[in-house]
CSV table of C-alpha atoms in Angstrom, one decimal:
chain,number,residue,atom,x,y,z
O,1482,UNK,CA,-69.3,-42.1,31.0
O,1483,UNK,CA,-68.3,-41.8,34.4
O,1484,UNK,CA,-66.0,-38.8,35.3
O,1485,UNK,CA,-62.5,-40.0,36.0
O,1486,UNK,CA,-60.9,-36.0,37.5
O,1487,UNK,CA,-62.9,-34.6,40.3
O,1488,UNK,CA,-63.4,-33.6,43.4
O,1489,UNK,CA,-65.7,-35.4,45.9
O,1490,UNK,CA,-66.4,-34.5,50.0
O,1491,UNK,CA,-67.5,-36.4,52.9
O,1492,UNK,CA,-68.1,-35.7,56.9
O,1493,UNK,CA,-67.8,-37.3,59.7
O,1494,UNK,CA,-68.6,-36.5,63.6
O,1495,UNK,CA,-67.1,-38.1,66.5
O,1496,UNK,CA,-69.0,-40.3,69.1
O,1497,UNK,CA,-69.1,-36.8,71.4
O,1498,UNK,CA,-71.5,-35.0,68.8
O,1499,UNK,CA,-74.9,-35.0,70.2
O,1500,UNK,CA,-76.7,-37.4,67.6
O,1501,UNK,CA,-74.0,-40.1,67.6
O,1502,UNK,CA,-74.3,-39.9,71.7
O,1503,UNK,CA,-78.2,-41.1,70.9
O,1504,UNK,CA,-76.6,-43.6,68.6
O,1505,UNK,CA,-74.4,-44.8,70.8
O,1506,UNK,CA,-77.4,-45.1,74.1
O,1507,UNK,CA,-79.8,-46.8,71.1
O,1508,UNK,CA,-77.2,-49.3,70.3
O,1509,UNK,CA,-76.1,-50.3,73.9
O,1510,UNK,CA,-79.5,-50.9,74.9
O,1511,UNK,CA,-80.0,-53.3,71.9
O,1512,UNK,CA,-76.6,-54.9,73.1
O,1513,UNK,CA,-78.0,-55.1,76.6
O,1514,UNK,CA,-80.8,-57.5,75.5
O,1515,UNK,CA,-79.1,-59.7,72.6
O,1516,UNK,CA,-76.8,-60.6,75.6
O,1517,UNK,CA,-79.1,-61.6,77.4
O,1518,UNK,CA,-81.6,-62.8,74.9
O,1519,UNK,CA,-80.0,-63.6,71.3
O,1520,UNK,CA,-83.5,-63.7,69.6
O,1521,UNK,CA,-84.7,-60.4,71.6
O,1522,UNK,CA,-87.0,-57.6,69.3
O,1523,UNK,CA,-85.7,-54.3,70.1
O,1524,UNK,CA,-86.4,-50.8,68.1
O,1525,UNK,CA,-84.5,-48.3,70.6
O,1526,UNK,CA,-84.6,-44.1,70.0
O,1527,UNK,CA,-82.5,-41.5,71.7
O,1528,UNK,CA,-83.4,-38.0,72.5
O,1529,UNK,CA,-81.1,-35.7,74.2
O,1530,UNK,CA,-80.7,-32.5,74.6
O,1531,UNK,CA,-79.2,-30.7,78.0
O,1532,UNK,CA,-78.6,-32.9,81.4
O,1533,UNK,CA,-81.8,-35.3,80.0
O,1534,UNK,CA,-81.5,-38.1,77.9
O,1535,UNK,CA,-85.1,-39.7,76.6
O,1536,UNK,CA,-85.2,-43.2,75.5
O,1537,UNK,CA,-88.3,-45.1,73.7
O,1538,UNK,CA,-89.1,-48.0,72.0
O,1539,UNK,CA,-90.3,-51.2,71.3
O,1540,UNK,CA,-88.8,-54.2,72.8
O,1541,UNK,CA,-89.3,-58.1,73.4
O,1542,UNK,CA,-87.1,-59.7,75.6
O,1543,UNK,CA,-85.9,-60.2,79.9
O,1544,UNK,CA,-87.4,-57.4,82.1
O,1545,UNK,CA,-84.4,-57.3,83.7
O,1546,UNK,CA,-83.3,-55.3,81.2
O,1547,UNK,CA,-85.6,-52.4,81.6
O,1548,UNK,CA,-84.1,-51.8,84.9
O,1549,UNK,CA,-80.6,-51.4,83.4
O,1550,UNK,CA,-81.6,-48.7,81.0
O,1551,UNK,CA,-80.8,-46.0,83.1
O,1552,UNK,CA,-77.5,-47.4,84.3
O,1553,UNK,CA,-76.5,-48.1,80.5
O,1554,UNK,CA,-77.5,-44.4,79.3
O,1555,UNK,CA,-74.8,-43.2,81.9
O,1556,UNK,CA,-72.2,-45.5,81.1
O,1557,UNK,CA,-72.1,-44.5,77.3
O,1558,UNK,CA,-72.4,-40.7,78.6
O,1559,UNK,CA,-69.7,-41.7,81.0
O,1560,UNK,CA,-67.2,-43.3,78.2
O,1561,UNK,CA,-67.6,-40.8,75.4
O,1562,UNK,CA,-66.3,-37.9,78.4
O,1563,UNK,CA,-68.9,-35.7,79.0
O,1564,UNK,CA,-68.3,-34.3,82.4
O,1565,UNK,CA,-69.3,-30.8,81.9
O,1566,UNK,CA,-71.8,-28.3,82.8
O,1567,UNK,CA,-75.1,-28.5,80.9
O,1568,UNK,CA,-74.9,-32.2,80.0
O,1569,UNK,CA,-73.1,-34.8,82.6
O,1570,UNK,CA,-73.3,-38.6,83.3
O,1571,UNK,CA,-74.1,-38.3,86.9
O,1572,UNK,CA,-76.1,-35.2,86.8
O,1573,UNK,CA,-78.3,-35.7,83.4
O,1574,UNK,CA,-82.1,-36.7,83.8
O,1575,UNK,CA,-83.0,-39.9,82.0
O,1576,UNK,CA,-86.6,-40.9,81.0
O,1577,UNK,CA,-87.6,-44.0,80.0
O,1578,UNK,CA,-90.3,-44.7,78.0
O,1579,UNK,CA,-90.0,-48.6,76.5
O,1580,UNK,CA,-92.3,-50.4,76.1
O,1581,UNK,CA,-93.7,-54.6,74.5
O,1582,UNK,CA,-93.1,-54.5,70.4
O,1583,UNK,CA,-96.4,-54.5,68.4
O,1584,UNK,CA,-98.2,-57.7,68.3
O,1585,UNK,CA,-99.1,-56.9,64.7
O,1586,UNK,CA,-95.5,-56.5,63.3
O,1587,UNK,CA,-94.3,-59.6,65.4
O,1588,UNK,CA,-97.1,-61.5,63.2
O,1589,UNK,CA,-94.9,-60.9,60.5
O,1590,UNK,CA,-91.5,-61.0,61.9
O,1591,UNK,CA,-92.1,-64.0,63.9
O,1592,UNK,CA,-91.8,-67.8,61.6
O,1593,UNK,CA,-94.9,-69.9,62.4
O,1594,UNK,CA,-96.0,-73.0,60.6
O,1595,UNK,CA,-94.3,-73.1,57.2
O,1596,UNK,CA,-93.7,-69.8,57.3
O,1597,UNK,CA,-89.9,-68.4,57.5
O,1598,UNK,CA,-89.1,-65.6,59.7
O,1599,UNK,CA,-90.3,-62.1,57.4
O,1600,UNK,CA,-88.4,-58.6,57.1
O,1601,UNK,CA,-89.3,-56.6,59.9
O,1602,UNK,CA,-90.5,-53.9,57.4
O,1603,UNK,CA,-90.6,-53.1,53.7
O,1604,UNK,CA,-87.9,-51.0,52.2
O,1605,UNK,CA,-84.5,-50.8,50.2
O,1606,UNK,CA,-80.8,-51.7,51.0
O,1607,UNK,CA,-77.6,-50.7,49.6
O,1608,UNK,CA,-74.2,-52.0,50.0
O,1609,UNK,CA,-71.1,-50.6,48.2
O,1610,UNK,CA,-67.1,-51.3,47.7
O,1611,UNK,CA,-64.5,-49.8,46.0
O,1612,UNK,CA,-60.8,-50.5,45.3
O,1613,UNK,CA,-59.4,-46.8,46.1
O,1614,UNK,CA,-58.6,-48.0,49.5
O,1615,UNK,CA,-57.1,-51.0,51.4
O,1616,UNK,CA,-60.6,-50.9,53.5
O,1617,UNK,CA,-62.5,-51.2,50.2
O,1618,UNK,CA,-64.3,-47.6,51.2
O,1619,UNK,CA,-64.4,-44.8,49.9
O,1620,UNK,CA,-61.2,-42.2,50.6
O,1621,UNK,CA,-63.3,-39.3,51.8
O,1622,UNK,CA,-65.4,-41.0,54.2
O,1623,UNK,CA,-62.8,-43.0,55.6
O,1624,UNK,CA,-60.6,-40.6,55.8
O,1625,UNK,CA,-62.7,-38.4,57.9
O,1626,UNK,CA,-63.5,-41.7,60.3
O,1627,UNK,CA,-59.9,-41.9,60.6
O,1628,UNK,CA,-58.9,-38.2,61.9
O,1629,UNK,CA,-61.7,-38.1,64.5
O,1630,UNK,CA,-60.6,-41.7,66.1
O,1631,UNK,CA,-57.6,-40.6,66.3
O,1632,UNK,CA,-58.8,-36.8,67.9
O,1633,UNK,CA,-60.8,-39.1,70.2
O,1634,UNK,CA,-57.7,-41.3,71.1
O,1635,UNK,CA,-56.0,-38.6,72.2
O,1636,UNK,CA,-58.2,-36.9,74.4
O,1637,UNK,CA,-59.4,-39.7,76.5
O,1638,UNK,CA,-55.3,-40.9,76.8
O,1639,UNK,CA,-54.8,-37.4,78.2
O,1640,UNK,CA,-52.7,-36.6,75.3
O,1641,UNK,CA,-54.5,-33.7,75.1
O,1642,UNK,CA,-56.4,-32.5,77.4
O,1643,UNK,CA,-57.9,-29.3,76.3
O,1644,UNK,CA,-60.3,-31.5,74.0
O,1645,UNK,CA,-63.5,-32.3,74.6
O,1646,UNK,CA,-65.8,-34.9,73.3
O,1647,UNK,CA,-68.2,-33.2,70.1
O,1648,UNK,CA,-66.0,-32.5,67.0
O,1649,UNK,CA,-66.8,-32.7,63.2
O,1650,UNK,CA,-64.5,-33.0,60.0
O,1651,UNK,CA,-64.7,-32.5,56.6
O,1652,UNK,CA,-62.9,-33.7,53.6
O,1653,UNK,CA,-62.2,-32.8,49.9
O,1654,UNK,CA,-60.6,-35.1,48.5
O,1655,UNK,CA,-59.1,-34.9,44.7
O,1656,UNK,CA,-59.4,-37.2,42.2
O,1657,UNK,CA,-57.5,-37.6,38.9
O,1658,UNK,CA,-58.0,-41.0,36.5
O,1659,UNK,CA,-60.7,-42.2,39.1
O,1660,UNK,CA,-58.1,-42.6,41.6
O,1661,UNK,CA,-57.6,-40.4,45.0
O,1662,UNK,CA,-54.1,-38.5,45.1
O,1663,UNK,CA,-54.9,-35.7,47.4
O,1664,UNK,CA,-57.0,-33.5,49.5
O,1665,UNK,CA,-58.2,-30.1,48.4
O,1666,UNK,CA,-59.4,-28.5,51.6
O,1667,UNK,CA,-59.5,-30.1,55.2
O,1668,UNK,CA,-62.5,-28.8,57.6
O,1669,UNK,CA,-62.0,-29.9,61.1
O,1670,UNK,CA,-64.4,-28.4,64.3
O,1671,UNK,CA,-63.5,-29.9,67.6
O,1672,UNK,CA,-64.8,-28.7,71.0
O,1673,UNK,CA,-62.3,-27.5,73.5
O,1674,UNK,CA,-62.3,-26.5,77.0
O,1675,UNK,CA,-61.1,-22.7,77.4
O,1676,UNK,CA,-62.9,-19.6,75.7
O,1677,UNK,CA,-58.8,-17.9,75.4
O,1678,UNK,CA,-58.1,-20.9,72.9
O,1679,UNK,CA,-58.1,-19.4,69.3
O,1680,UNK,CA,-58.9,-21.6,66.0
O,1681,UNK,CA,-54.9,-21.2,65.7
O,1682,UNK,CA,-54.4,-22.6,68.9
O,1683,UNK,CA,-56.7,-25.6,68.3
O,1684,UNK,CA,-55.1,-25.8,65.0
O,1685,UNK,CA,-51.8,-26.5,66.6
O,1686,UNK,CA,-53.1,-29.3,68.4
O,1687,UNK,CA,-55.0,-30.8,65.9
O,1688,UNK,CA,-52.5,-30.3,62.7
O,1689,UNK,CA,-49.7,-33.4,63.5
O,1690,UNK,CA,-53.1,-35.9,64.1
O,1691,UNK,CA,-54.6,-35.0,60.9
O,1692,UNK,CA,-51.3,-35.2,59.2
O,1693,UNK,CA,-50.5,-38.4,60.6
O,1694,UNK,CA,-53.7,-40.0,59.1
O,1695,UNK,CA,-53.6,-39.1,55.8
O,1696,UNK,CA,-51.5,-40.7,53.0
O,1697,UNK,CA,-48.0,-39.1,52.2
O,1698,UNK,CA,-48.0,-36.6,49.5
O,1699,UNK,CA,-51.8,-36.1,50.1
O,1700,UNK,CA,-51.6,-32.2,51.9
O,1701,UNK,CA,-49.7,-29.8,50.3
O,1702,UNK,CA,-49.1,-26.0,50.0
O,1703,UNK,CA,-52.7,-25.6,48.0
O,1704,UNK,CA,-55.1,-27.8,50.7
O,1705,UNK,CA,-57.4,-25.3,52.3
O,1706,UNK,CA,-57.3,-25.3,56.4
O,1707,UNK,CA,-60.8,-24.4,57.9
O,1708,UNK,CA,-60.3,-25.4,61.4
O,1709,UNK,CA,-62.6,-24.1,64.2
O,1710,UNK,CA,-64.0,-21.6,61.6
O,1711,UNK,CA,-66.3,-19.9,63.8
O,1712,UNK,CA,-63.7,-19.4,66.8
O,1713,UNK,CA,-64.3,-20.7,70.0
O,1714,UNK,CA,-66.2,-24.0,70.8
O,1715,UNK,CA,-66.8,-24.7,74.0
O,1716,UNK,CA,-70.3,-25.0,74.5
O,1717,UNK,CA,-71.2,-28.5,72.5
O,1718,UNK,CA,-72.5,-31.9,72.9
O,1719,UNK,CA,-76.0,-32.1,73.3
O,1720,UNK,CA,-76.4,-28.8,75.5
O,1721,UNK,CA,-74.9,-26.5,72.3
O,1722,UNK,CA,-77.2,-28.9,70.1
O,1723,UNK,CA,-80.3,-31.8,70.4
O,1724,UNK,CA,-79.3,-34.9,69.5
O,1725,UNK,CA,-81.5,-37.7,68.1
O,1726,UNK,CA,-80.8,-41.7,66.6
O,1727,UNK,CA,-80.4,-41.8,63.1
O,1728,UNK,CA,-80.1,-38.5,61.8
O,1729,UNK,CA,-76.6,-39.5,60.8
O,1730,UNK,CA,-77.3,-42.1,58.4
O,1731,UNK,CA,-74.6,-40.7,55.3
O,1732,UNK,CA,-71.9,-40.2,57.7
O,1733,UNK,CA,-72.7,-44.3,59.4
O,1734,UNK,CA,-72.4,-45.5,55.2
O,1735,UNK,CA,-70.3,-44.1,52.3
O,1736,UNK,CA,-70.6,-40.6,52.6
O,1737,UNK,CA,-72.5,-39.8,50.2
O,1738,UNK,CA,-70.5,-42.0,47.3
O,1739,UNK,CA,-73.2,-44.5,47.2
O,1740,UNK,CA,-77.1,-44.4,47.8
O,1741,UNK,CA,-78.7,-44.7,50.9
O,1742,UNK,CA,-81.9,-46.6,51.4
O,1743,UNK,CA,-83.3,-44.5,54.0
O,1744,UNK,CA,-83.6,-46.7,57.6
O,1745,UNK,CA,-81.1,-46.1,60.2
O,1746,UNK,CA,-79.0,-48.9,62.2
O,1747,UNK,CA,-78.9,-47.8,65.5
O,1748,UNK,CA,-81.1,-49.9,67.9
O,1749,UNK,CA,-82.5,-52.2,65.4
O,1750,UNK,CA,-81.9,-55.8,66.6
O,1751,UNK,CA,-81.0,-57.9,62.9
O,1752,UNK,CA,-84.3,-58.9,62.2
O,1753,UNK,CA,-85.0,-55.5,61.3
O,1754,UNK,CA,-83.6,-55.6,57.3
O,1755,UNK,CA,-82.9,-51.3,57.7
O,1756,UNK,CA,-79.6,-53.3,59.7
O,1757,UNK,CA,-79.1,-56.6,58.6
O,1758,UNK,CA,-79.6,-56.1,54.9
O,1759,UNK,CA,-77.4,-53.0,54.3
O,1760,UNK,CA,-75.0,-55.0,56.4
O,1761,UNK,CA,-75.9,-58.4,53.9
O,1762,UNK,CA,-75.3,-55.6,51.2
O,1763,UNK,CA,-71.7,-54.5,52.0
O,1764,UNK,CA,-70.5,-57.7,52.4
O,1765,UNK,CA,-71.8,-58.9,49.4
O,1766,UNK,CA,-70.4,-55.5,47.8
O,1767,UNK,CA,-67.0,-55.5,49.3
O,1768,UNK,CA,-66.5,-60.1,48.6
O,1769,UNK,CA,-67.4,-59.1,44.6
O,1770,UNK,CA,-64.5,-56.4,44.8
O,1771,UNK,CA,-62.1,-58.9,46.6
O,1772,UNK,CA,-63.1,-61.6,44.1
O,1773,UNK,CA,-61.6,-58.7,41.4
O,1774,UNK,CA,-65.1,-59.0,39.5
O,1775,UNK,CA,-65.2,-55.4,39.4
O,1776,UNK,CA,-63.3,-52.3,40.4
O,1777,UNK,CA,-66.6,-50.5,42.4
O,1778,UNK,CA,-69.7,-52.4,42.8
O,1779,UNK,CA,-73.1,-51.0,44.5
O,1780,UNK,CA,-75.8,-53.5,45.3
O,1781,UNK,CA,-79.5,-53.0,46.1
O,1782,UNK,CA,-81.9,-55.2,48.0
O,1783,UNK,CA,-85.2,-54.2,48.7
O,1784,UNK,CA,-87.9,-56.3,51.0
O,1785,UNK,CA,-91.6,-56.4,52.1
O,1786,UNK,CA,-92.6,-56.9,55.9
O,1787,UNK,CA,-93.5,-60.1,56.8
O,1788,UNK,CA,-91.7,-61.4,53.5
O,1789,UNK,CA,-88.7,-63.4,54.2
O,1790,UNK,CA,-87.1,-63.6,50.6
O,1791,UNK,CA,-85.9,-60.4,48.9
O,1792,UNK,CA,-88.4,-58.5,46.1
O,1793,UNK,CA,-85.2,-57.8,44.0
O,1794,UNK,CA,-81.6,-58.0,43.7
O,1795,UNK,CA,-79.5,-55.0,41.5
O,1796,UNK,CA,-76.1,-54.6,40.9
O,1797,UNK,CA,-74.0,-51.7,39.3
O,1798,UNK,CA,-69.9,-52.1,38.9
O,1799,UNK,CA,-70.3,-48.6,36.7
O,1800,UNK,CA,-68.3,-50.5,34.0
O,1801,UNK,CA,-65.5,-51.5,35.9
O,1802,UNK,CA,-66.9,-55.3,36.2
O,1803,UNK,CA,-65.0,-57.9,35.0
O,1804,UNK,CA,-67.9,-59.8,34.9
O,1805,UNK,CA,-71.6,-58.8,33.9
O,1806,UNK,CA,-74.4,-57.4,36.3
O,1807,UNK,CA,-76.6,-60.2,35.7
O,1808,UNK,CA,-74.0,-62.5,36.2
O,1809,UNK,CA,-72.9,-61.3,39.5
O,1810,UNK,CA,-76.7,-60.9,40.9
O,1811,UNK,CA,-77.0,-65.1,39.9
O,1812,UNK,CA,-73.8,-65.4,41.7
O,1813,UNK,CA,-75.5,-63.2,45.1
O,1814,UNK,CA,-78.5,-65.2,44.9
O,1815,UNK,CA,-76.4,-68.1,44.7
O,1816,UNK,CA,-73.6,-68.2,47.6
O,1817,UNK,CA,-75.8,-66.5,50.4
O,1818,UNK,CA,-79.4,-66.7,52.0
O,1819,UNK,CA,-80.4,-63.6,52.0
O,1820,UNK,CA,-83.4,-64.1,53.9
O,1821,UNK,CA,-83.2,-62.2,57.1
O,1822,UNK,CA,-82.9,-65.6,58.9
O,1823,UNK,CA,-80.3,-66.8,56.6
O,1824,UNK,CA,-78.5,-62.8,57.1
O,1825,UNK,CA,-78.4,-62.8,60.6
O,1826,UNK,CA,-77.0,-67.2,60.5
O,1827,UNK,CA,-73.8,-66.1,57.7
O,1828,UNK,CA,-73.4,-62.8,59.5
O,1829,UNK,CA,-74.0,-64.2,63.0
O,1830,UNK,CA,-75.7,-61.2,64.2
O,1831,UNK,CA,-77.7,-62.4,67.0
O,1832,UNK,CA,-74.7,-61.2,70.0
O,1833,UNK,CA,-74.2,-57.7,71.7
O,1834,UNK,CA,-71.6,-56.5,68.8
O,1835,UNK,CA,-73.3,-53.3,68.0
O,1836,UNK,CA,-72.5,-50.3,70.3
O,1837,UNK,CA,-69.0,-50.4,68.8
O,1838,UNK,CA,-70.6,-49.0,65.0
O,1839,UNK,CA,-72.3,-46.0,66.8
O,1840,UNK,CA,-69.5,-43.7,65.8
O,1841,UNK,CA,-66.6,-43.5,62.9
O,1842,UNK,CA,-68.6,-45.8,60.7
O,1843,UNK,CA,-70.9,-49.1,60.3
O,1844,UNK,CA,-68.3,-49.8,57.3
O,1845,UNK,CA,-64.3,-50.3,56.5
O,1846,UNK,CA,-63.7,-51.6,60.1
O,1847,UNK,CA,-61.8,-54.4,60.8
O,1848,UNK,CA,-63.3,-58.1,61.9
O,1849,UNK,CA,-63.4,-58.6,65.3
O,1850,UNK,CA,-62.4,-62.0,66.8
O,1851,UNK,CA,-65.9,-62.3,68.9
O,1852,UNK,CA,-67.6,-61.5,65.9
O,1853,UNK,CA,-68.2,-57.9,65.3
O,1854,UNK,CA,-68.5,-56.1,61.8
O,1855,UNK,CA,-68.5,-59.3,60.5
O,1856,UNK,CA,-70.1,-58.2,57.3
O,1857,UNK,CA,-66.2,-56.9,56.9
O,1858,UNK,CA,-64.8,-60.0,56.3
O,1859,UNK,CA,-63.9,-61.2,52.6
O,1860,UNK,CA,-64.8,-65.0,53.3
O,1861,UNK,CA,-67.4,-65.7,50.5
O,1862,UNK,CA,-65.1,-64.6,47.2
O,1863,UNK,CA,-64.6,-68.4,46.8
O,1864,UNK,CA,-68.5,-68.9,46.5
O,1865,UNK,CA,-68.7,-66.0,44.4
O,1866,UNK,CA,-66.4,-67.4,41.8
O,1867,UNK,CA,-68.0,-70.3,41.7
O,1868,UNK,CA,-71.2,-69.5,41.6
O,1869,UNK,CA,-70.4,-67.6,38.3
């Protein structure tokens, strides 16, 4: 039986914290070539640590590209704000180390003959949804996206100007009948700009943001303040810590409320299934919840390389379905392709829309008119329903 009264955390870290900056490089160099070249192969990585940045890599697509890498690297550096000593967008080193994508995955990538376009690579895919929020996410996780966009917002509006790009946040968030109501303890590290600040003076600055995110009645007397814990913070980004693509792959999904298959997003182009599939996954996930055929729903696909039609399909709706597992994985199979042709065609995937899901989530975002988080939108809950 699944526990109904609990309490269940989530993290997040702003698009200043040294691993979502490599994120953030990674993705804008894939965005660089699908805007040039919709069917472009890239597989980008992000090192940096202080004043360098290291990028590598497989691509396929225009050399002109490649002599844009540099110039993109400071431009993300630029945006996100870091301007300080140890690590800053003019001053940084940046190496460059792409180089043409192996003939021997394209082989199996690449649709020849009668065969259809494969999975870049073997592995498994999860999608998930839930009804405890508007956004169909999880509170926690969302929650904690929310606080730090907001942080962000007001730093780079000059709103406040003693804060500085890296930050982190942490929420506890209570639940009673399987439904959130309220947060038991609220952990929130931001990097600031003067040693003399105290966690009580960051606190001050940081208390009406926080409170303006979360839903009324949700902090009271007994939530827990941990903010700044270990005093001052002025030494971050990647010169207080390394930063690498991927390593943030919980905070990027549910937070830890659903699985995770393992891959990470960043600088994959959509051929790669680590991407497109957890994105086919979520949308699938979040169209059965809209369709009202279950309260929560997790869905795993798992692919070989070279393959192009999913090994399996599995669905859980941890007895809140309205309708049976099987019956919604016939339905899946039914109203989408989920070859990773067919993904990246329903999902239009092919354009430069992924440097915006670098930070405060891949998931719970809101459409974008040219096409961005697509795999947000709740357009297939018709085909669902009839398909069962």
């Amino acid at each position: 039986m699944n526990r109904r009264n609990y309490v269940f955390t989530s993290e997040s870290v702003s698009e200043g914290h040294p691993d979502k900056v490599c994120d953030r490089i990674s993705d804008a160099v894939l965005d660089a070539f699908l805007a040039e070249d919709p069917e472009a192969r890239v597989a980008c990585e992000t090192f940096a640590t202080t004043e360098r940045v290291v990028i590598g890599g497989e691509v396929r697509g225009p050399g002109s590209v490649m002599k844009r890498v540099e110039e993109i690297a400071r431009d993300c550096v630029r945006d996100i704000g870091y301007e300080q000593k140890g690590f800053h967008w003019a001053n940084m080193a940046v190496d460059t180390y792409l180089h043409a994508q192996s003939a021997h995955i394209a082989q199996g990538v690449d649709a020849s003959g009668n065969k259809d376009e494969g999975a870049g690579d073997q592995g498994i895919m999860f999608g998930y949804a839930t009804s405890e929020t508007d956004a169909l996410m999880p509170a926690p996780i969302l929650y904690a996206h929310a606080i730090l966009q907001r942080l962000a917002e007001a730093r780079k509006s000059g709103a406040e100007p003693t804060l500085r790009p890296d930050a982190k946040s942490q929420l506890s968030v209570r639940y009673e009948d399987g439904k959130p109501v309220g947060v038991t303890s609220i952990v929130l590290s931001t990097q600031h700009a003067f040693e003399s600040q105290t966690s009580e003076d960051i606190r001050a600055i940081v208390e009406p943001y926080i409170r303006e995110e979360l839903p009324d009645g949700w902090i009271t007397d007994e939530t827990e303040w941990w903010v700044n814990p270990t005093g001052t913070f002025v030494i971050g980004g990647p010169d207080g810590d390394a930063g690498l693509t991927g390593r943030k792959i919980i905070v990027d999904t549910y937070g830890g409320a659903a699985p995770h298959g393992g891959g990470a997003f960043s600088g994959k182009d959509p051929t790669k299934v680590d991407r497109s599939a957890a994105y086919a996954a979520r949308y699938l996930a979040k169209n059965v919840v809209a369709a009202g055929m279950a309260e929560r729903c997790l869905i795993q696909l798992s692919y070989a390389i070279g393959v192009s039609k999913p090994l399996s399909i599995y669905v859980d709706t941890f007895g809140s379905g309205e309708v049976s597992e099987p019956e919604i994985e016939r339905a899946i199979n039914t109203a989408m392709d989920l070859s990773p042709r067919g993904i990246r065609e329903q999902l239009q995937m092919n354009r430069p829309i992924y440097q915006r899901t670098a930070a405060y989530g891949h998931f719970g975002r809101a459409p974008d008119t040219d096409g961005g988080f697509s795999w947000e939108r709740t357009d297939l809950v018709e085909a669902l329903k009839s398909a069962v």
